[in-house]
Coordinates of C-alpha atoms in Angstrom, one line a residue:
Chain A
X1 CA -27.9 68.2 -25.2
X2 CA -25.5 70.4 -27.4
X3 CA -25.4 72.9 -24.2
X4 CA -24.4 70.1 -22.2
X5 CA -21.4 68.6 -24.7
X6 CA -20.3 72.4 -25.1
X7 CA -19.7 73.0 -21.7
X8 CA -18.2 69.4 -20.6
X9 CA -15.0 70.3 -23.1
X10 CA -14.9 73.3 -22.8
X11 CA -11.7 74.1 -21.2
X12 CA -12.1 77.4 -19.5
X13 CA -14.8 75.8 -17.6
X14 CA -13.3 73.1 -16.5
X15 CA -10.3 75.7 -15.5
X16 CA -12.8 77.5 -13.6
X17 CA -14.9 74.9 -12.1
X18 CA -11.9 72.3 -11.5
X19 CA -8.4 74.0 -12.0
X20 CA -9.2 76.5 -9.5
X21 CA -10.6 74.4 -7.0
X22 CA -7.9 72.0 -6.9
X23 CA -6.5 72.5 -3.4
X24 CA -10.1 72.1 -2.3
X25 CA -10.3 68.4 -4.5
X26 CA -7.8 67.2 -2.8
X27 CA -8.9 68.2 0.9
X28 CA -11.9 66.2 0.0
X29 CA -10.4 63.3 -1.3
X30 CA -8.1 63.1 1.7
X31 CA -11.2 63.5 4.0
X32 CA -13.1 61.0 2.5
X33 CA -10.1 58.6 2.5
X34 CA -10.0 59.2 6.2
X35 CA -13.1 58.8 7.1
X36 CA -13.3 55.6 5.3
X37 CA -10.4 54.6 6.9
X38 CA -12.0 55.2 10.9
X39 CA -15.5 53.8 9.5
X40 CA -13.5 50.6 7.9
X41 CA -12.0 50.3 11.1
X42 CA -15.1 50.0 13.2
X43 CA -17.0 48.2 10.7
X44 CA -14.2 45.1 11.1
X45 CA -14.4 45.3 14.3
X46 CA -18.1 45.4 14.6
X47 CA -18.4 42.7 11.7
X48 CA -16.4 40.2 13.1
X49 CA -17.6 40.4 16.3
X50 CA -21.4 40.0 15.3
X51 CA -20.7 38.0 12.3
X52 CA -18.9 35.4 15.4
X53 CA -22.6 36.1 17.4
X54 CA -24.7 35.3 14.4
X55 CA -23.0 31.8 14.5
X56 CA -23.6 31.2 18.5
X57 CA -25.7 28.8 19.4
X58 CA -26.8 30.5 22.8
X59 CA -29.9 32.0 21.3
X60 CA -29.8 35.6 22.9
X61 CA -26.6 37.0 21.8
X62 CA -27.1 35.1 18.3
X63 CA -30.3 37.1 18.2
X64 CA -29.1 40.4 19.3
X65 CA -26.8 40.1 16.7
X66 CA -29.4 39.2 14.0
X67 CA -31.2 42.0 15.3
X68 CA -28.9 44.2 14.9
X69 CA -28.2 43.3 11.1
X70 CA -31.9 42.9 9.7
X71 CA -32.3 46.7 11.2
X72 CA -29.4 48.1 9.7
X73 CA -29.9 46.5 6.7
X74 CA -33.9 47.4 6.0
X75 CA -33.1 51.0 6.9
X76 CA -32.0 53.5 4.3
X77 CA -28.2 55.2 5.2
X78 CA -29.2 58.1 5.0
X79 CA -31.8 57.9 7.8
X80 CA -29.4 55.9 9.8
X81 CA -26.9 59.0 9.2
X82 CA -29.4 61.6 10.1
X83 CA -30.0 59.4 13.6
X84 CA -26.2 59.3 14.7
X85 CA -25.7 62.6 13.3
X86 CA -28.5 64.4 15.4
X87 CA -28.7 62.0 17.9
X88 CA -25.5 61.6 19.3
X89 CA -23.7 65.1 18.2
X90 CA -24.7 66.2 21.4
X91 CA -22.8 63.5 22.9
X92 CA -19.3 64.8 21.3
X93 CA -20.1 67.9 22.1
X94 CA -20.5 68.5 18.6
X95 CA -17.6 67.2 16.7
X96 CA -19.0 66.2 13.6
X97 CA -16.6 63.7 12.4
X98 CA -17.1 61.0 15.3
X99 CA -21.3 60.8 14.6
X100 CA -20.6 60.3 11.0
X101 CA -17.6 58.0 11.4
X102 CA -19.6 56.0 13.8
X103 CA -22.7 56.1 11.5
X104 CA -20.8 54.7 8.4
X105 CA -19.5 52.3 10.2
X106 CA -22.5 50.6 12.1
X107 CA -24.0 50.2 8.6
X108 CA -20.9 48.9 7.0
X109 CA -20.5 46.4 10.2
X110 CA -24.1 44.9 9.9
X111 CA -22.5 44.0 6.2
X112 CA -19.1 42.8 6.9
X113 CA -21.1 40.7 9.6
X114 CA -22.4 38.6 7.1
X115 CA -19.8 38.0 5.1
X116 CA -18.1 37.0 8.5
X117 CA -20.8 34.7 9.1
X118 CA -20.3 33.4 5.7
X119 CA -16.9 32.4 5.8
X120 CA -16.8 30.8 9.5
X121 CA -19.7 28.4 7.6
X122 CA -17.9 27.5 5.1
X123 CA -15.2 26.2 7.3
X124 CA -15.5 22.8 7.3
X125 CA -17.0 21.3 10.6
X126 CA -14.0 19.3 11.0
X127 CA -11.9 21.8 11.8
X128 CA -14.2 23.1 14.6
X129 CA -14.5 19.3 16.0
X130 CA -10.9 18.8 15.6
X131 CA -10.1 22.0 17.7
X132 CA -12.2 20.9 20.4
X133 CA -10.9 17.4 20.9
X134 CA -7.3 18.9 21.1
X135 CA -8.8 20.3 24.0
X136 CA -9.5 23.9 23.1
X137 CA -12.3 25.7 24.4
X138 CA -15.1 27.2 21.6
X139 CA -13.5 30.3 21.9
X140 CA -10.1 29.3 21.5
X141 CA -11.0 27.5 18.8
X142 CA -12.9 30.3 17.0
X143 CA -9.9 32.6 17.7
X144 CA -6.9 30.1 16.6
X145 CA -7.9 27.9 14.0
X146 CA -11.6 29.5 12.8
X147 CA -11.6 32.4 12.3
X148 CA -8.2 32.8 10.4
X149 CA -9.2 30.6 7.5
X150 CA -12.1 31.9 7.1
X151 CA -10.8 36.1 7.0
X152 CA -8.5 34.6 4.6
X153 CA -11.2 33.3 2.2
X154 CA -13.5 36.5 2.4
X155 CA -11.0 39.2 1.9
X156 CA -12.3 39.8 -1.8
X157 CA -15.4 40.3 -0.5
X158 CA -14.7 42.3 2.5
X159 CA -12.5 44.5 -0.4
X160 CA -15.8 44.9 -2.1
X161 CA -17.5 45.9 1.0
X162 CA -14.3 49.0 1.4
X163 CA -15.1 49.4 -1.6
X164 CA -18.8 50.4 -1.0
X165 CA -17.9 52.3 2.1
X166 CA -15.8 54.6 0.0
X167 CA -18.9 55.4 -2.2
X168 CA -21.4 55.7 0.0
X169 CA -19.4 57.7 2.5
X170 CA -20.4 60.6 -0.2
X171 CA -23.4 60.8 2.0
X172 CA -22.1 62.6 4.7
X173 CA -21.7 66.1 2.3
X174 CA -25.5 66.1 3.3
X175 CA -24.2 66.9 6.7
X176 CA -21.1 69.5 5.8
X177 CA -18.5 67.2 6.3
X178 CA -15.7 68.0 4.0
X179 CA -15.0 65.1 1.7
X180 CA -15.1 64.4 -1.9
X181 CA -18.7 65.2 -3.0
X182 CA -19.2 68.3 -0.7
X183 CA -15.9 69.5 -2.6
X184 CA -17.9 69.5 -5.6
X185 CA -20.9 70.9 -4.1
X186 CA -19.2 73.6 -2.9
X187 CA -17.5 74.5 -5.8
X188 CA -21.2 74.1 -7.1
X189 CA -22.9 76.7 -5.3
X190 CA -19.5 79.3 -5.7
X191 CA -19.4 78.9 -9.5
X192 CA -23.4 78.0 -10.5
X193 CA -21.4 75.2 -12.7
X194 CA -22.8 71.6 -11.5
X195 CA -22.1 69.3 -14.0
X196 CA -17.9 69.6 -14.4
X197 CA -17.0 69.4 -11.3
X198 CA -19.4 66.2 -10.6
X199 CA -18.0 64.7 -13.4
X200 CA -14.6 65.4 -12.0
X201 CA -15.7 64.0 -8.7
X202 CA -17.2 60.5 -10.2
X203 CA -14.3 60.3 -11.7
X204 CA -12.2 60.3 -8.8
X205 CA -14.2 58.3 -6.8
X206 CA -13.6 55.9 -9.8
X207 CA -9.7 55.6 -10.1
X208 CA -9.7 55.1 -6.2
X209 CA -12.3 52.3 -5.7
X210 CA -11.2 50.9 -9.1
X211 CA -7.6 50.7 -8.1
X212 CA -8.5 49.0 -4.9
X213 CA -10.8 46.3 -6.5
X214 CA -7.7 45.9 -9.1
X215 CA -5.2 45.3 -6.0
X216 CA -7.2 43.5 -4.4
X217 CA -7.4 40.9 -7.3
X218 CA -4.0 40.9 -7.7
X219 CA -3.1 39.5 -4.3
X220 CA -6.1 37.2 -4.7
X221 CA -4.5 35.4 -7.9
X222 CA -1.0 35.6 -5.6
X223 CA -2.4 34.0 -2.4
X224 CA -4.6 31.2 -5.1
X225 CA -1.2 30.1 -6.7
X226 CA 0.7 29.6 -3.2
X227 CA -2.4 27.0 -3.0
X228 CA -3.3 27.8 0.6
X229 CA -7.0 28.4 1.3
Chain B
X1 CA -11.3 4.5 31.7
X2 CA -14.5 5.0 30.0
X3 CA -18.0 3.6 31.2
X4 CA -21.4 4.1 29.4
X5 CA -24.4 3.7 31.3
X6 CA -27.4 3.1 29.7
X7 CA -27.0 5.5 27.1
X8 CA -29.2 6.3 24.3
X9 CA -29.4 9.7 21.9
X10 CA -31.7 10.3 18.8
X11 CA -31.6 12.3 16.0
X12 CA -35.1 13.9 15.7
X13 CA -37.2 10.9 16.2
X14 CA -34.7 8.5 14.8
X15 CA -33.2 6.7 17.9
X16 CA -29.1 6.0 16.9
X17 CA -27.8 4.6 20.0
X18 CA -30.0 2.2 22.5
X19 CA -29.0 1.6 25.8
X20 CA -25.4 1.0 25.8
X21 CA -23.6 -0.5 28.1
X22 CA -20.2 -0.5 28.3
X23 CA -17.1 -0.7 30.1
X24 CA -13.2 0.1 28.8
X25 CA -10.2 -0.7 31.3
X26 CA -7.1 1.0 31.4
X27 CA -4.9 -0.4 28.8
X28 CA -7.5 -2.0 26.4
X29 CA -7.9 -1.7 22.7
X30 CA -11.3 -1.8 21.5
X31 CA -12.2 -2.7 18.2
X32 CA -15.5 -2.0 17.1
X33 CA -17.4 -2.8 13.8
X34 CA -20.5 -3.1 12.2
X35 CA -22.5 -1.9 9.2
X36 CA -23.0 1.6 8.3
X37 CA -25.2 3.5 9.8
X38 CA -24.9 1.1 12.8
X39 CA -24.4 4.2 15.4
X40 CA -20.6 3.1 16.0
X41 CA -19.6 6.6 14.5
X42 CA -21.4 8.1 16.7
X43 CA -21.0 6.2 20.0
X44 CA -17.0 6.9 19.4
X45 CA -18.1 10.5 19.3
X46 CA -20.3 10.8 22.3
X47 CA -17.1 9.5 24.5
X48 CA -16.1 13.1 24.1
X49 CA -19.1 15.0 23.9
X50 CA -18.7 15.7 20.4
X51 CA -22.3 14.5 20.3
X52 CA -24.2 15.4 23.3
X53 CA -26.3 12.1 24.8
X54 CA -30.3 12.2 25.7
X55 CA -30.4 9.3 28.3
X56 CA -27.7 7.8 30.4
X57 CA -23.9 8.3 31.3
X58 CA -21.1 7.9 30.2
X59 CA -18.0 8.3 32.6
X60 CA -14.6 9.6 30.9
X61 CA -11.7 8.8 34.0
X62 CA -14.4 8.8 36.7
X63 CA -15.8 12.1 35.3
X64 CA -19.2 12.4 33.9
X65 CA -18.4 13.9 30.8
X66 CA -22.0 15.0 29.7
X67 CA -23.2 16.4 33.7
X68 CA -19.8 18.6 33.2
X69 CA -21.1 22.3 31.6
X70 CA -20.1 22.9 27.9
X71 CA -17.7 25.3 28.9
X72 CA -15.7 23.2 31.3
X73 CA -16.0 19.8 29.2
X74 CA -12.6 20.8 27.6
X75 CA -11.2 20.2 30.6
X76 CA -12.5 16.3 29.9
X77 CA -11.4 16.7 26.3
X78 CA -7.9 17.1 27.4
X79 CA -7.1 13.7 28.3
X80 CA -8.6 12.0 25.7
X81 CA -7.3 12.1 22.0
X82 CA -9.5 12.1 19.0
X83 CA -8.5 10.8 15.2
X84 CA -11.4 11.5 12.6
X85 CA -11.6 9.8 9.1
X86 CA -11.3 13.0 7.5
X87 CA -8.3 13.9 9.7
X88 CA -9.2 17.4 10.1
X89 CA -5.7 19.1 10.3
X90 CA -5.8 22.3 11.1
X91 CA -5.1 24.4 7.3
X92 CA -3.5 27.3 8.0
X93 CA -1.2 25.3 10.2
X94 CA 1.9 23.5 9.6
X95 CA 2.5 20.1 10.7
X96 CA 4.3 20.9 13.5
X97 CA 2.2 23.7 14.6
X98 CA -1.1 21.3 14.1
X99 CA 0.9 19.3 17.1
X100 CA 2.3 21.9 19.4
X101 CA -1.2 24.6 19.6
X102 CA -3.0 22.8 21.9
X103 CA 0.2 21.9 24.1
X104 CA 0.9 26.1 23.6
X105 CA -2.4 27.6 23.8
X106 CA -4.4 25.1 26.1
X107 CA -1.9 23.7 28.6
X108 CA 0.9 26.8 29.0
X109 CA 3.7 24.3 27.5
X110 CA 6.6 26.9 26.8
X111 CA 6.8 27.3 22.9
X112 CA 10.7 25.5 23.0
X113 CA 9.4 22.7 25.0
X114 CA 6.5 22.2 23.1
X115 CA 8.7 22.8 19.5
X116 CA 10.8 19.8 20.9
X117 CA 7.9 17.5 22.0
X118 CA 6.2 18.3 18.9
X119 CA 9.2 17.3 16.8
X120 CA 9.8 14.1 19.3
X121 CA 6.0 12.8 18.3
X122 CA 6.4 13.5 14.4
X123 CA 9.8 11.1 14.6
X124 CA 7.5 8.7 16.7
X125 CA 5.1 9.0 13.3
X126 CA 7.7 9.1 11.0
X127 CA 7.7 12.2 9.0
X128 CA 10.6 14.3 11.1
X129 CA 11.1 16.2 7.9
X130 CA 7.7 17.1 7.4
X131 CA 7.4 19.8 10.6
X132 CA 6.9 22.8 8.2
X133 CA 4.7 21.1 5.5
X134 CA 1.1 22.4 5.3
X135 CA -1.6 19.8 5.3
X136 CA -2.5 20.3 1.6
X137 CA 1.1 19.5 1.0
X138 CA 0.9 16.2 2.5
X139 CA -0.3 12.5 1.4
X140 CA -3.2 11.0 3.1
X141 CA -1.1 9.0 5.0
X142 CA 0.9 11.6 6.3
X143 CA -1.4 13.7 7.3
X144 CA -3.3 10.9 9.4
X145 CA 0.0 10.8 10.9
X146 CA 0.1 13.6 11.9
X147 CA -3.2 14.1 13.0
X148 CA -2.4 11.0 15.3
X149 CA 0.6 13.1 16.4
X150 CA -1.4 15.7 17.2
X151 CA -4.0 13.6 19.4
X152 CA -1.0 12.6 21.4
X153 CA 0.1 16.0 22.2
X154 CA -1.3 16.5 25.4
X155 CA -0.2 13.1 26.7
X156 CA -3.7 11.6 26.4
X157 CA -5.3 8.6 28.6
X158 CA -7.2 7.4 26.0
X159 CA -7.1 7.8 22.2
X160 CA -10.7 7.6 20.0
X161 CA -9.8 6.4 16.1
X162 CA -13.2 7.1 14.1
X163 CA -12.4 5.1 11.2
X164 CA -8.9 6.5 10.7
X165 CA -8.5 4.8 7.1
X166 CA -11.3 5.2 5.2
X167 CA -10.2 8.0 2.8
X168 CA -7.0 7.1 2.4
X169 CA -6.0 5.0 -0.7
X170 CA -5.1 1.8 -0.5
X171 CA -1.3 1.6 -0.5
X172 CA -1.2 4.5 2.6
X173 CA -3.3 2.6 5.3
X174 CA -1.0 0.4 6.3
X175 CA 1.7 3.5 7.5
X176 CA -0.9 4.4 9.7
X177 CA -2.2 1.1 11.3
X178 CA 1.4 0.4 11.8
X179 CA 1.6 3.7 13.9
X180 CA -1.3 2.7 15.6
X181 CA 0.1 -0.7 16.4
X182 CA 2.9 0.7 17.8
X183 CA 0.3 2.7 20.3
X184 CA -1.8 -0.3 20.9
X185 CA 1.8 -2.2 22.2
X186 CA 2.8 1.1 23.8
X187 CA 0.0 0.8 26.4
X188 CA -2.8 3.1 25.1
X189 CA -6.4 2.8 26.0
X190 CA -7.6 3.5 22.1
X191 CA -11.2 2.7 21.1
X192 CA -11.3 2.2 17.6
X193 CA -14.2 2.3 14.8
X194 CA -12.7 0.8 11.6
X195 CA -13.1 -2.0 8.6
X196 CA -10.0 -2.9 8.7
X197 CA -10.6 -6.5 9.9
X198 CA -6.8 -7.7 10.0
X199 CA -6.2 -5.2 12.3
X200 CA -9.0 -6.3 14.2
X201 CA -7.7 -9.2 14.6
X202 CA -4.5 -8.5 15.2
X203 CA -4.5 -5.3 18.1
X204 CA -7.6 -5.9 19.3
X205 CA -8.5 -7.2 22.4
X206 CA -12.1 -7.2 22.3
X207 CA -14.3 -6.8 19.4
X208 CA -17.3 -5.0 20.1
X209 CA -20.0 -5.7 17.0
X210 CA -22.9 -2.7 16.5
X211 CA -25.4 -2.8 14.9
X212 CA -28.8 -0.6 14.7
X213 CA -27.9 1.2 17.6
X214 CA -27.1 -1.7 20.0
X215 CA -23.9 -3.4 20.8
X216 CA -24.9 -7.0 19.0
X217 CA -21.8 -8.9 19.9
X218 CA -18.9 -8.9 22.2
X219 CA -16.4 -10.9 22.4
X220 CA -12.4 -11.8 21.9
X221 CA -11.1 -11.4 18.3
X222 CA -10.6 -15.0 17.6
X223 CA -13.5 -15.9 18.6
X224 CA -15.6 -13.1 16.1
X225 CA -13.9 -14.2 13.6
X226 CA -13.8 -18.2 13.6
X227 CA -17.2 -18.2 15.4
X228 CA -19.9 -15.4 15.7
X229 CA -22.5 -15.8 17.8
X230 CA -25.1 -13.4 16.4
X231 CA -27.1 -14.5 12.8
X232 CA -26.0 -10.5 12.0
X233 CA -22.8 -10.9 12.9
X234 CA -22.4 -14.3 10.5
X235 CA -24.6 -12.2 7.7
X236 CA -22.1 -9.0 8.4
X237 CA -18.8 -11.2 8.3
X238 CA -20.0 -13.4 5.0
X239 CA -20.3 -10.0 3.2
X240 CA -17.0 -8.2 3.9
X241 CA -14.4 -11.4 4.5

C-alpha cells in the first residue's frame, strides 16, 4: 500500500511514465475519439433502422430485428470483437480499423435500437392515426411526423449510449489498435510502470465522457424550457 | 359516399359492431349518438380503416376500403378527412405546417401553393395569425381548428368528426361547432360522433342512435328528439336532456 502511494506522487515517475509519453496520449485519445465517431455513426444508423423493425407489425422483419438485438445483447463484446475482427479481416484485406469500427458498432446499434424502439412507443398513438388519415402512407408517417419526436425525446439516452461506446471502445487495445488504453499499455510494457499511466488514462477517459454527459444536460434543460417535447 | 354492408368486428371475443347497415349520400350530415361504449367510436373509425373490420363491407366512394391492401388504402384515406377528440396535431409541427404536409409530402402540392392554401383554410377556421404557433401553444379550441383545417387539406369528400368536443372546456366548443356548421352548410358529407345534442338537432340531417353495437334508431332530428321510437333511445334521452 505505502509502495503504491509512493509511486502515484511521485513525480519523476509520472515524468517518466506520462510526461514522456505525451505525444503517444494524445494519438490515442484522437484514435479512440475517431473510432467512436465511425462506430457512433453506424450504430445510429443501425439503431434506428432496427429500433423502426422492432415496432413492425409484419412479423418477419420485426423478428429479424429482435433477433438480432437479443444476440448482441447476451453475447460478451469482447467475443463479438474477436468474431469481426478474425472473421472479416480477411475481407478488408486486413485493415484493422474497419472490423473493429464495424464490431463496435453492431453492438452499440442492438442498443440504440432499443431506445429507438422506446421512444417511437411513447409517441402517442394519435399522432400515428392522425398521420394516416391525412393520407400518409406508414412510412411517410414514421419518417415525418414519428420518428422526429421521438429522436428528440431520447437524445439523453442516446448521449448515454456515446457515452458507453467511448468506454468500451478501450477493448479494441486487445487487438493493437492504437487508442487510448493501448497508449497506456504500451507505455506499460516500455517502462514496466502500470499503475501511472492507467491512472492517467481513466482519467482521461473521465473528463471526455464526463464533459459530454455535462453537455448533453445542458441542452436538455435548454430544449425543456422552450417547452417543445 | 359511404356504404356498410353487413359489417361486424370484435375485439377478442367481445363483438363491438353487429351487422351494420348503412348508407351516407353525397351531401349528408350524419349525426350519430348513443352511450358509451356503444361501438359508435369505432364504427366512425372503421370508415377509414383505422380499425380493420372481420365481416362485411364497407364502400368509401365506390371503393371497398377494407379488400384494398394496407399499403394502397392511403390512397382511400386521401379523400376522406378525419377529426379525433384528442385532435392529434402533429407536435413538432406548426399550425400551418400540421395543414400543408400532407398536401406537400402526399399529393406533390408545390410548397407556395400549399403555403397559400394552408393559410386560406386557417382564415376559413379563424386563427390566420396562428400559422407559426406550435400546438402546445394553442387553446383547445384552436387547435381543434386547426386539426379541422388540416382534415380539409387535401380537399376531402367526406369528413369523419369522432367526437370533436369532448376535451375541450366548455366555453371553446362552440368555436368549433360553429366551424363545423359552416362545413355542414358548405356541402360536406361529414359523419359525426358527438354529445352535443343542439347540434344534433340543428346540422343534422339524420340521427343515427347506437347502441351495443347495433344501429337502434334512425331517423330525422325532430323526430329523435320530440318522439323516439326505441325504449333505449327514451331511457338514453331522459338521462342526458
Amino acid at each position: 500500500m505505502e509502495y503504491l502511494l509512493q509511486e502515484l506522487f511521485d513525480p519523476l515517475v509520472w515524468q517518466r511514465t506520462v510526461g514522456a509519453y505525451m505525444p503517444v496520449f494524445i494519438e490515442g485519445m484522437k484514435n479512440t475519439l475517431i473510432i467512436s465517431a465511425q462506430a457512433l455513426v453506424l450504430a445510429f444508423i443501425i439503431g434506428i433502422t432496427s429500433g423502426v423493425m422492432r415496432v413492425s407489425r409484419t412479423r418477419w422483419i420485426n423478428r429479424t430485428a429482435t433477433a438480432y438485438v437479443e444476440i448482441i445483447r447476451n453475447t460478451p463484446l469482447l467475443v463479438q470483437l474477436i468474431i469481426f475482427y478474425f472473421g472479416l479481416g480477411p475481407l478488408f484485406k486486413n485493415n484493422q480499423t474497419i472490423p473493429l469500427v464495424l464490431g463496435l458498432g453492431v453492438f452499440t446499434g442492438a442498443y440504440v435500437a432499443e431506445i429507438v424502439r422506446g421512444g417511437i412507443q411513447s409517441v402517442a398513438r394519435g399522432q400515428m392515426e392522425a398521420s394516416l388519415s391525412v393520407g400518409m402512407t406508414y412510412s411517410q408517417a414514421m419518417r415525418l411526423i414519428i420518428l422526429p419526436q421521438a429522436i428528440r425525446r431520447i437524445l439523453p439516452a442516446l448521449a448515454g449510449q456515446f457515452i458507453s461506446l467511448i468506454k468500451d471502445s478501450s477493448l479494441v487495445s486487445v487487438f493493437g489498435y492504437p487508442e487510448l488504453t493501448h497508449a497506456a499499455n504500451r507505455v506499460t510494457a516500455a517502462t514496466f510502470r502500470a499503475l501511472v499511466p492507467s491512472i492517467f488514462v481513466a482519467g482521461v477517459y473521465f473528463v471526455i465522457c464526463y464533459s459530454i454527459s455535462q453537455a448533453i444536460g445542458l441542452i436538455e434543460r435548454r430544449t425543456a424550457r422552450s417547452g417543445q417535447i | 359516399m359511404v356504404r356498410f354492408e353487413k359489417v361486424s368486428k370484435w375485439f377478442d371475443h367481445f363483438q363491438v359492431l353487429k351487422d351494420i347497415d348503412l348508407d351516407v349520400p353525397t351531401g349528408e350530415v350524419l349525426v350519430v349518438i348513443g352511450p358509451s361504449g356503444s361501438g359508435k367510436s369505432t364504427m366512425l373509425r372503421t370508415i377509414n380503416a383505422l380499425e380493420p373490420i372481420q365481416q362485411g363491407k364497407i364502400w368509401v366512394d365506390d371503393e371497398s376500403i377494407h379488400d384494398i391492401p394496407e399499403n394502397k388504402q392511403h390512397l382511400v384515406r386521401r379523400k376522406i378527412g378525419m377529426v379525433f377528440q384528442q385532435f392529434n396535431l402533429f407536435h413538432n409541427k406548426t399550425a400551418l405546417e400540421n395543414i400543408i404536409i400532407s398536401p406537400i409530402q402526399v399529393s406533390k402540392m408545390k410548397p407556395a401553393d400549399a403555403d397559400a392554401k394552408g393559410r386560406q383554410l386557417l382564415e376559413r377556421v379563424g386563427l390566420p395569425e396562428k400559422a407559426d404557433a406550435y400546438p402546445a401553444e394553442l387553446s383547445g379550441g384552436q387547435q381543434q381548428r386547426v386539426a379541422i383545417a388540416r382534415a380539409l387539406a387535401l380537399n376531402p369528400k367526406l369528413m369523419l368528426f369522432d367526437e370533436p368536443t369532448s376535451a375541450l372546456d366548455p366555453e371553446m366548443i362552440k368555436e368549433v361547432l360553429d366551424v363545423m356548421k359552416d362545413l355542414a352548410h358548405s356541402g360536406m358529407t361529414m359523419i359525426v360522433v358527438t354529445h352535443e345534442m343542439g347540434f344534433a338537432r340543428e346540422v343534422a340531417r339524420r340521427i343515427l342512435f347506437m347502441d351495443e353495437g347495433m344501429i337502434v334508431e334512425e331517423s330525422t332530428p325532430d323526430e329523435f328528439f320530440t318522439n323516439p321510437k326505441t325504449e333505449r333511445a327514451k331511457s338514453f334521452l331522459s338521462k342526458i336532456l
